[in-house]
């Protein structure tokens, strides 16, 4: 299904207008990695190139980053709110994502819905060098942006990120292959049904992201694979937790606030 959507999307790789040989070379490498065409950048604007050649998006290789450009939108990797959250956790503040996961130094976590890895960066900082994060992302473009972004990112301490592994695979496939009790925590952040902000870049991210919801069967698999708990991010007021039978959660009480539902593996 996701693979069909990826194939249907008309997308190619190009560069900025002032590209030199090394940037053209990089763009050709990306086109091979993602198995999509490379087009040599002419003198047209990106918008004109998109309209002229009927593309949905162009992956533009810039000197310091990869940007997915649509007619009126851009998506690129950035650490999002993770840096603020990490600083807040270090100051001793309670962050619902950590209250719910109860992650500690040295733990392992499977982030089933990696996206642009904002949550994974928070996990990475909390579990530290002795722990690790595996992030599955079903969409190859999002997975690629995150993989390349994380490779070149220096965190809040100026260090490279060495404890996040990006896997371009659906969590359904990945989880089935994992043995019982193989991660401390399994985490899901499915796409919200209704976006709360109508920005062009969020809408184009939504164009790439997979929108399927969670099933009870997957939650059972996640419980098998975790040692401690499964955590699911949702919005206060959605009836997803009711549907999935989740009663315990952390986070805001106001309608629309982010909440983290918890299913403990061993209920005492
Ligand atoms: C709301 S975003 C996650 C955002 C992420 N937590 C962050 O902090 O950047 C959900 C992501 O999960 C991905 N996704 C949805 N279904 C998936 C599946 N079955 N397997 C793997 N990834 C999936 C979507 O493509 C999307 O990128």
mmCIF file of C-alpha atoms and ligand atoms in Angstrom:
data_model
loop_
_atom_site.group_PDB
_atom_site.id
_atom_site.type_symbol
_atom_site.label_atom_id
_atom_site.label_comp_id
_atom_site.label_asym_id
_atom_site.label_seq_id
_atom_site.Cartn_x
_atom_site.Cartn_y
_atom_site.Cartn_z
ATOM 1 C CA UNK A 1 0.000 0.000 0.000
ATOM 2 C CA UNK A 2 2.720 2.468 1.085
ATOM 3 C CA UNK A 3 4.939 1.190 -1.731
ATOM 4 C CA UNK A 4 2.093 1.835 -4.239
ATOM 5 C CA UNK A 5 1.714 5.385 -2.958
ATOM 6 C CA UNK A 6 5.459 5.942 -3.238
ATOM 7 C CA UNK A 7 5.420 4.667 -6.826
ATOM 8 C CA UNK A 8 2.442 6.840 -7.776
ATOM 9 C CA UNK A 9 4.139 10.012 -6.529
ATOM 10 C CA UNK A 10 6.038 11.774 -9.329
ATOM 11 C CA UNK A 11 9.258 12.863 -7.681
ATOM 12 C CA UNK A 12 12.849 13.402 -8.822
ATOM 13 C CA UNK A 13 16.146 14.603 -7.395
ATOM 14 C CA UNK A 14 17.814 17.830 -8.407
ATOM 15 C CA UNK A 15 20.171 20.428 -6.941
ATOM 16 C CA UNK A 16 20.296 24.124 -6.263
ATOM 17 C CA UNK A 17 21.025 26.289 -9.338
ATOM 18 C CA UNK A 18 24.624 26.997 -8.313
ATOM 19 C CA UNK A 19 25.542 23.307 -7.948
ATOM 20 C CA UNK A 20 29.140 22.282 -8.557
ATOM 21 C CA UNK A 21 30.356 18.807 -9.547
ATOM 22 C CA UNK A 22 30.308 17.466 -5.988
ATOM 23 C CA UNK A 23 26.685 18.532 -5.405
ATOM 24 C CA UNK A 24 25.620 17.001 -8.756
ATOM 25 C CA UNK A 25 27.424 13.848 -7.716
ATOM 26 C CA UNK A 26 25.623 13.796 -4.365
ATOM 27 C CA UNK A 27 22.269 14.235 -6.137
ATOM 28 C CA UNK A 28 23.037 11.274 -8.404
ATOM 29 C CA UNK A 29 23.889 9.152 -5.348
ATOM 30 C CA UNK A 30 20.591 10.124 -3.705
ATOM 31 C CA UNK A 31 18.717 9.239 -6.917
ATOM 32 C CA UNK A 32 20.297 5.757 -6.777
ATOM 33 C CA UNK A 33 19.601 5.327 -3.059
ATOM 34 C CA UNK A 34 15.947 6.195 -3.513
ATOM 35 C CA UNK A 35 15.539 4.733 -6.996
ATOM 36 C CA UNK A 36 14.065 7.921 -8.467
ATOM 37 C CA UNK A 37 15.241 10.000 -11.465
ATOM 38 C CA UNK A 38 17.929 12.665 -11.242
ATOM 39 C CA UNK A 39 17.318 15.788 -13.292
ATOM 40 C CA UNK A 40 20.019 18.336 -13.976
ATOM 41 C CA UNK A 41 18.860 21.664 -12.583
ATOM 42 C CA UNK A 42 18.166 24.175 -15.348
ATOM 43 C CA UNK A 43 17.629 27.859 -14.910
ATOM 44 C CA UNK A 44 13.987 27.569 -13.907
ATOM 45 C CA UNK A 45 12.718 28.072 -10.376
ATOM 46 C CA UNK A 46 11.735 24.899 -8.505
ATOM 47 C CA UNK A 47 8.072 25.871 -8.781
ATOM 48 C CA UNK A 48 8.370 26.312 -12.572
ATOM 49 C CA UNK A 49 10.246 23.000 -12.934
ATOM 50 C CA UNK A 50 7.532 21.233 -10.923
ATOM 51 C CA UNK A 51 4.741 22.729 -13.017
ATOM 52 C CA UNK A 52 6.548 22.364 -16.366
ATOM 53 C CA UNK A 53 7.427 18.685 -15.888
ATOM 54 C CA UNK A 54 4.336 17.677 -13.887
ATOM 55 C CA UNK A 55 6.140 16.658 -10.691
ATOM 56 C CA UNK A 56 4.431 16.332 -7.325
ATOM 57 C CA UNK A 57 7.667 17.077 -5.490
ATOM 58 C CA UNK A 58 11.370 17.623 -6.106
ATOM 59 C CA UNK A 59 14.057 16.520 -3.705
ATOM 60 C CA UNK A 60 16.508 19.378 -3.790
ATOM 61 C CA UNK A 61 20.070 18.644 -2.714
ATOM 62 C CA UNK A 62 21.398 21.741 -1.018
ATOM 63 C CA UNK A 63 24.920 22.058 0.306
ATOM 64 C CA UNK A 64 23.956 21.375 3.937
ATOM 65 C CA UNK A 65 20.628 19.559 3.685
ATOM 66 C CA UNK A 66 18.029 17.772 1.568
ATOM 67 C CA UNK A 67 14.765 19.636 1.046
ATOM 68 C CA UNK A 68 11.584 18.160 -0.386
ATOM 69 C CA UNK A 69 9.911 20.971 -2.303
ATOM 70 C CA UNK A 70 6.350 21.004 -3.573
ATOM 71 C CA UNK A 71 4.663 23.748 -5.532
ATOM 72 C CA UNK A 72 4.271 25.843 -2.387
ATOM 73 C CA UNK A 73 5.820 23.809 0.399
ATOM 74 C CA UNK A 74 9.070 22.534 1.827
ATOM 75 C CA UNK A 75 9.866 19.620 4.119
ATOM 76 C CA UNK A 76 13.325 19.083 5.543
ATOM 77 C CA UNK A 77 14.803 17.412 8.571
ATOM 78 C CA UNK A 78 15.189 19.482 11.736
ATOM 79 C CA UNK A 79 15.299 18.559 15.429
ATOM 80 C CA UNK A 80 11.883 20.166 15.977
ATOM 81 C CA UNK A 81 10.981 20.594 19.685
ATOM 82 C CA UNK A 82 13.393 17.900 20.859
ATOM 83 C CA UNK A 83 16.140 20.272 21.975
ATOM 84 C CA UNK A 84 13.739 22.252 24.191
ATOM 85 C CA UNK A 85 12.328 19.047 25.668
ATOM 86 C CA UNK A 86 15.781 17.629 26.382
ATOM 87 C CA UNK A 87 16.819 20.855 28.147
ATOM 88 C CA UNK A 88 13.587 20.841 30.142
ATOM 89 C CA UNK A 89 14.120 17.209 31.235
ATOM 90 C CA UNK A 90 17.672 18.049 32.318
ATOM 91 C CA UNK A 91 16.335 20.932 34.401
ATOM 92 C CA UNK A 92 14.252 18.353 36.272
ATOM 93 C CA UNK A 93 10.892 19.237 34.736
ATOM 94 C CA UNK A 94 8.326 16.525 34.196
ATOM 95 C CA UNK A 95 7.802 15.804 30.510
ATOM 96 C CA UNK A 96 4.786 13.589 29.840
ATOM 97 C CA UNK A 97 6.646 11.566 27.190
ATOM 98 C CA UNK A 98 9.207 10.479 29.812
ATOM 99 C CA UNK A 99 6.659 10.092 32.607
ATOM 100 C CA UNK A 100 4.803 7.680 30.331
ATOM 101 C CA UNK A 101 7.751 5.723 28.911
ATOM 102 C CA UNK A 102 9.693 5.865 32.249
ATOM 103 C CA UNK A 103 12.838 5.622 30.151
ATOM 104 C CA UNK A 104 16.142 5.563 31.979
ATOM 105 C CA UNK A 105 19.785 5.585 31.045
ATOM 106 C CA UNK A 106 20.786 2.334 29.365
ATOM 107 C CA UNK A 107 17.251 1.410 28.217
ATOM 108 C CA UNK A 108 16.233 0.405 24.697
ATOM 109 C CA UNK A 109 13.157 1.644 22.851
ATOM 110 C CA UNK A 110 11.519 0.748 19.573
ATOM 111 C CA UNK A 111 9.997 3.920 18.084
ATOM 112 C CA UNK A 112 7.584 2.380 15.597
ATOM 113 C CA UNK A 113 6.670 5.690 13.939
ATOM 114 C CA UNK A 114 9.975 7.499 13.533
ATOM 115 C CA UNK A 115 8.770 10.343 11.270
ATOM 116 C CA UNK A 116 11.331 13.131 11.498
ATOM 117 C CA UNK A 117 12.757 11.580 14.672
ATOM 118 C CA UNK A 118 11.858 14.409 17.090
ATOM 119 C CA UNK A 119 10.647 11.969 19.755
ATOM 120 C CA UNK A 120 13.522 9.580 19.042
ATOM 121 C CA UNK A 121 16.002 12.371 19.756
ATOM 122 C CA UNK A 122 14.432 12.855 23.190
ATOM 123 C CA UNK A 123 14.633 9.098 23.819
ATOM 124 C CA UNK A 124 18.223 9.067 22.561
ATOM 125 C CA UNK A 125 19.243 11.776 25.048
ATOM 126 C CA UNK A 126 17.547 10.017 27.974
ATOM 127 C CA UNK A 127 18.855 6.476 27.305
ATOM 128 C CA UNK A 128 22.347 7.828 26.596
ATOM 129 C CA UNK A 129 25.343 6.015 25.195
ATOM 130 C CA UNK A 130 24.562 2.764 26.991
ATOM 131 C CA UNK A 131 21.042 2.618 25.590
ATOM 132 C CA UNK A 132 19.665 2.711 22.079
ATOM 133 C CA UNK A 133 16.688 3.613 19.909
ATOM 134 C CA UNK A 134 15.473 1.767 16.818
ATOM 135 C CA UNK A 135 13.066 3.808 14.675
ATOM 136 C CA UNK A 136 10.919 2.262 11.964
ATOM 137 C CA UNK A 137 9.531 4.543 9.261
ATOM 138 C CA UNK A 138 7.529 3.072 6.426
ATOM 139 C CA UNK A 139 7.868 5.974 3.985
ATOM 140 C CA UNK A 140 11.206 5.879 2.197
ATOM 141 C CA UNK A 141 11.470 9.647 1.731
ATOM 142 C CA UNK A 142 10.791 10.458 5.387
ATOM 143 C CA UNK A 143 13.138 7.660 6.501
ATOM 144 C CA UNK A 144 15.844 9.028 4.181
ATOM 145 C CA UNK A 145 15.459 12.618 5.433
ATOM 146 C CA UNK A 146 15.733 11.410 9.028
ATOM 147 C CA UNK A 147 18.685 9.109 8.367
ATOM 148 C CA UNK A 148 20.660 11.848 6.570
ATOM 149 C CA UNK A 149 19.563 14.522 9.051
ATOM 150 C CA UNK A 150 20.627 12.467 12.071
ATOM 151 C CA UNK A 151 23.960 11.618 10.436
ATOM 152 C CA UNK A 152 24.938 15.270 10.189
ATOM 153 C CA UNK A 153 23.339 16.564 13.390
ATOM 154 C CA UNK A 154 25.184 17.657 16.503
ATOM 155 C CA UNK A 155 22.961 17.427 19.571
ATOM 156 C CA UNK A 156 22.494 19.894 22.440
ATOM 157 C CA UNK A 157 25.918 18.849 23.770
ATOM 158 C CA UNK A 158 27.525 19.257 20.346
ATOM 159 C CA UNK A 159 27.854 15.472 19.984
ATOM 160 C CA UNK A 160 26.919 13.254 17.037
ATOM 161 C CA UNK A 161 23.972 10.880 17.419
ATOM 162 C CA UNK A 162 25.215 7.302 17.552
ATOM 163 C CA UNK A 163 22.392 5.496 19.327
ATOM 164 C CA UNK A 164 19.484 5.836 16.860
ATOM 165 C CA UNK A 165 19.106 3.258 14.107
ATOM 166 C CA UNK A 166 16.731 4.185 11.277
ATOM 167 C CA UNK A 167 14.885 1.295 9.627
ATOM 168 C CA UNK A 168 12.836 1.970 6.487
ATOM 169 C CA UNK A 169 10.217 -0.672 7.091
ATOM 170 C CA UNK A 170 6.659 -0.867 8.385
ATOM 171 C CA UNK A 171 6.366 -1.569 12.099
ATOM 172 C CA UNK A 172 3.985 -4.389 11.253
ATOM 173 C CA UNK A 173 6.803 -6.201 9.410
ATOM 174 C CA UNK A 174 9.561 -5.239 11.810
ATOM 175 C CA UNK A 175 7.766 -6.129 15.023
ATOM 176 C CA UNK A 176 6.844 -9.603 13.794
ATOM 177 C CA UNK A 177 10.542 -10.404 13.346
ATOM 178 C CA UNK A 178 11.524 -9.368 16.907
ATOM 179 C CA UNK A 179 11.798 -11.856 19.727
ATOM 180 C CA UNK A 180 9.837 -11.603 22.982
ATOM 181 C CA UNK A 181 11.072 -8.980 25.488
ATOM 182 C CA UNK A 182 13.612 -7.475 23.085
ATOM 183 C CA UNK A 183 13.084 -3.744 23.864
ATOM 184 C CA UNK A 184 12.315 -2.095 27.207
ATOM 185 C CA UNK A 185 9.629 0.095 25.633
ATOM 186 C CA UNK A 186 7.698 0.093 22.344
ATOM 187 C CA UNK A 187 6.349 3.478 21.262
ATOM 188 C CA UNK A 188 3.784 4.601 18.672
ATOM 189 C CA UNK A 189 2.966 8.110 17.461
ATOM 190 C CA UNK A 190 0.438 7.530 14.680
ATOM 191 C CA UNK A 191 -0.666 10.421 12.459
ATOM 192 C CA UNK A 192 -3.491 12.383 14.074
ATOM 193 C CA UNK A 193 -6.713 12.096 12.152
ATOM 194 C CA UNK A 194 -7.161 15.881 12.048
ATOM 195 C CA UNK A 195 -4.098 18.137 11.797
ATOM 196 C CA UNK A 196 -4.360 20.990 14.305
ATOM 197 C CA UNK A 197 -2.259 23.395 12.254
ATOM 198 C CA UNK A 198 -2.884 24.057 8.613
ATOM 199 C CA UNK A 199 0.635 24.873 7.433
ATOM 200 C CA UNK A 200 1.841 23.938 3.944
ATOM 201 C CA UNK A 201 4.868 22.022 5.259
ATOM 202 C CA UNK A 202 2.782 19.988 7.711
ATOM 203 C CA UNK A 203 0.352 19.244 4.901
ATOM 204 C CA UNK A 204 3.141 18.065 2.603
ATOM 205 C CA UNK A 205 4.586 15.910 5.420
ATOM 206 C CA UNK A 206 1.077 14.441 5.683
ATOM 207 C CA UNK A 207 1.217 13.725 1.950
ATOM 208 C CA UNK A 208 4.218 11.431 2.513
ATOM 209 C CA UNK A 209 3.278 9.921 5.879
ATOM 210 C CA UNK A 210 1.264 6.740 6.277
ATOM 211 C CA UNK A 211 -2.060 7.390 8.009
ATOM 212 C CA UNK A 212 -3.180 3.926 9.042
ATOM 213 C CA UNK A 213 -4.329 3.658 12.649
ATOM 214 C CA UNK A 214 -3.197 1.219 15.312
ATOM 215 C CA UNK A 215 -4.908 -2.127 15.757
ATOM 216 C CA UNK A 216 -5.349 -4.262 18.870
ATOM 217 C CA UNK A 217 -3.399 -7.029 17.095
ATOM 218 C CA UNK A 218 -0.350 -4.772 16.697
ATOM 219 C CA UNK A 219 -0.608 -3.694 20.333
ATOM 220 C CA UNK A 220 -0.541 -7.364 21.358
ATOM 221 C CA UNK A 221 2.623 -7.844 19.271
ATOM 222 C CA UNK A 222 4.157 -4.707 20.806
ATOM 223 C CA UNK A 223 3.401 -6.074 24.283
ATOM 224 C CA UNK A 224 5.100 -9.330 23.359
ATOM 225 C CA UNK A 225 8.222 -7.487 22.125
ATOM 226 C CA UNK A 226 8.545 -5.036 25.042
ATOM 227 C CA UNK A 227 9.907 -5.864 28.471
ATOM 228 C CA UNK A 228 8.140 -3.070 30.337
ATOM 229 C CA UNK A 229 5.453 -1.095 28.516
ATOM 230 C CA UNK A 230 3.881 0.136 25.301
ATOM 231 C CA UNK A 231 3.268 3.878 24.957
ATOM 232 C CA UNK A 232 0.999 5.581 22.425
ATOM 233 C CA UNK A 233 0.803 9.303 21.659
ATOM 234 C CA UNK A 234 -2.640 10.761 20.979
ATOM 235 C CA UNK A 235 -4.737 13.863 21.451
ATOM 236 C CA UNK A 236 -7.037 14.447 24.399
ATOM 237 C CA UNK A 237 -10.601 14.129 23.117
ATOM 238 C CA UNK A 238 -9.949 11.612 20.345
ATOM 239 C CA UNK A 239 -11.623 8.302 21.088
ATOM 240 C CA UNK A 240 -8.622 6.190 19.973
ATOM 241 C CA UNK A 241 -7.673 5.103 23.514
ATOM 242 C CA UNK A 242 -11.262 4.031 24.176
ATOM 243 C CA UNK A 243 -11.234 1.971 20.971
ATOM 244 C CA UNK A 244 -7.925 0.348 21.943
ATOM 245 C CA UNK A 245 -8.928 -0.196 25.586
ATOM 246 C CA UNK A 246 -6.239 2.125 27.024
ATOM 247 C CA UNK A 247 -7.121 3.687 30.376
ATOM 248 C CA UNK A 248 -3.895 5.071 31.831
ATOM 249 C CA UNK A 249 -2.297 8.148 30.291
ATOM 250 C CA UNK A 250 -0.062 11.158 30.998
ATOM 251 C CA UNK A 251 -0.338 14.658 29.540
ATOM 252 C CA UNK A 252 -2.659 17.642 29.256
ATOM 253 C CA UNK A 253 -6.310 17.590 30.273
ATOM 254 C CA UNK A 254 -7.544 20.181 27.768
ATOM 255 C CA UNK A 255 -9.254 19.021 24.612
ATOM 256 C CA UNK A 256 -6.640 18.608 21.875
ATOM 257 C CA UNK A 257 -3.672 18.398 24.296
ATOM 258 C CA UNK A 258 -1.011 15.756 23.636
ATOM 259 C CA UNK A 259 -1.403 12.660 25.799
ATOM 260 C CA UNK A 260 0.606 9.456 26.141
ATOM 261 C CA UNK A 261 -1.340 6.267 26.816
ATOM 262 C CA UNK A 262 0.409 3.421 28.606
ATOM 263 C CA UNK A 263 -0.093 -0.329 28.598
ATOM 264 C CA UNK A 264 2.093 -1.987 31.231
ATOM 265 C CA UNK A 265 3.380 -5.437 30.391
ATOM 266 C CA UNK A 266 3.152 -6.756 33.917
ATOM 267 C CA UNK A 267 0.250 -5.317 35.825
ATOM 268 C CA UNK A 268 1.159 -5.701 39.517
HETATM 269 C C1 LIG B 1 3.104 11.563 13.577
HETATM 270 S S1 LIG B 1 4.454 10.975 12.636
HETATM 271 C C2 LIG B 1 5.670 10.624 13.843
HETATM 272 C C3 LIG B 1 6.414 11.828 14.299
HETATM 273 C C4 LIG B 1 7.588 11.475 15.178
HETATM 274 N N1 LIG B 1 7.169 10.916 16.436
HETATM 275 C C5 LIG B 1 8.469 12.692 15.409
HETATM 276 O O1 LIG B 1 8.659 13.084 16.575
HETATM 277 O O2 LIG B 1 8.993 13.246 14.432
HETATM 278 C C6 LIG B 1 3.997 9.347 12.200
HETATM 279 C C7 LIG B 1 5.005 8.685 11.286
HETATM 280 O O3 LIG B 1 4.803 7.283 11.314
HETATM 281 C C8 LIG B 1 4.920 6.756 10.035
HETATM 282 N N2 LIG B 1 4.144 5.511 9.971
HETATM 283 C C9 LIG B 1 2.798 5.370 9.888
HETATM 284 N N3 LIG B 1 2.461 4.079 9.824
HETATM 285 C C10 LIG B 1 3.618 3.372 9.898
HETATM 286 C C11 LIG B 1 3.917 1.990 9.884
HETATM 287 N N4 LIG B 1 2.952 1.088 9.781
HETATM 288 N N5 LIG B 1 5.196 1.595 10.000
HETATM 289 C C12 LIG B 1 6.195 2.526 10.120
HETATM 290 N N6 LIG B 1 5.974 3.863 10.092
HETATM 291 C C13 LIG B 1 4.698 4.281 10.002
HETATM 292 C C14 LIG B 1 4.351 7.853 9.145
HETATM 293 O O4 LIG B 1 4.786 7.704 7.805
HETATM 294 C C15 LIG B 1 4.869 9.100 9.828
HETATM 295 O O5 LIG B 1 6.116 9.489 9.333
#
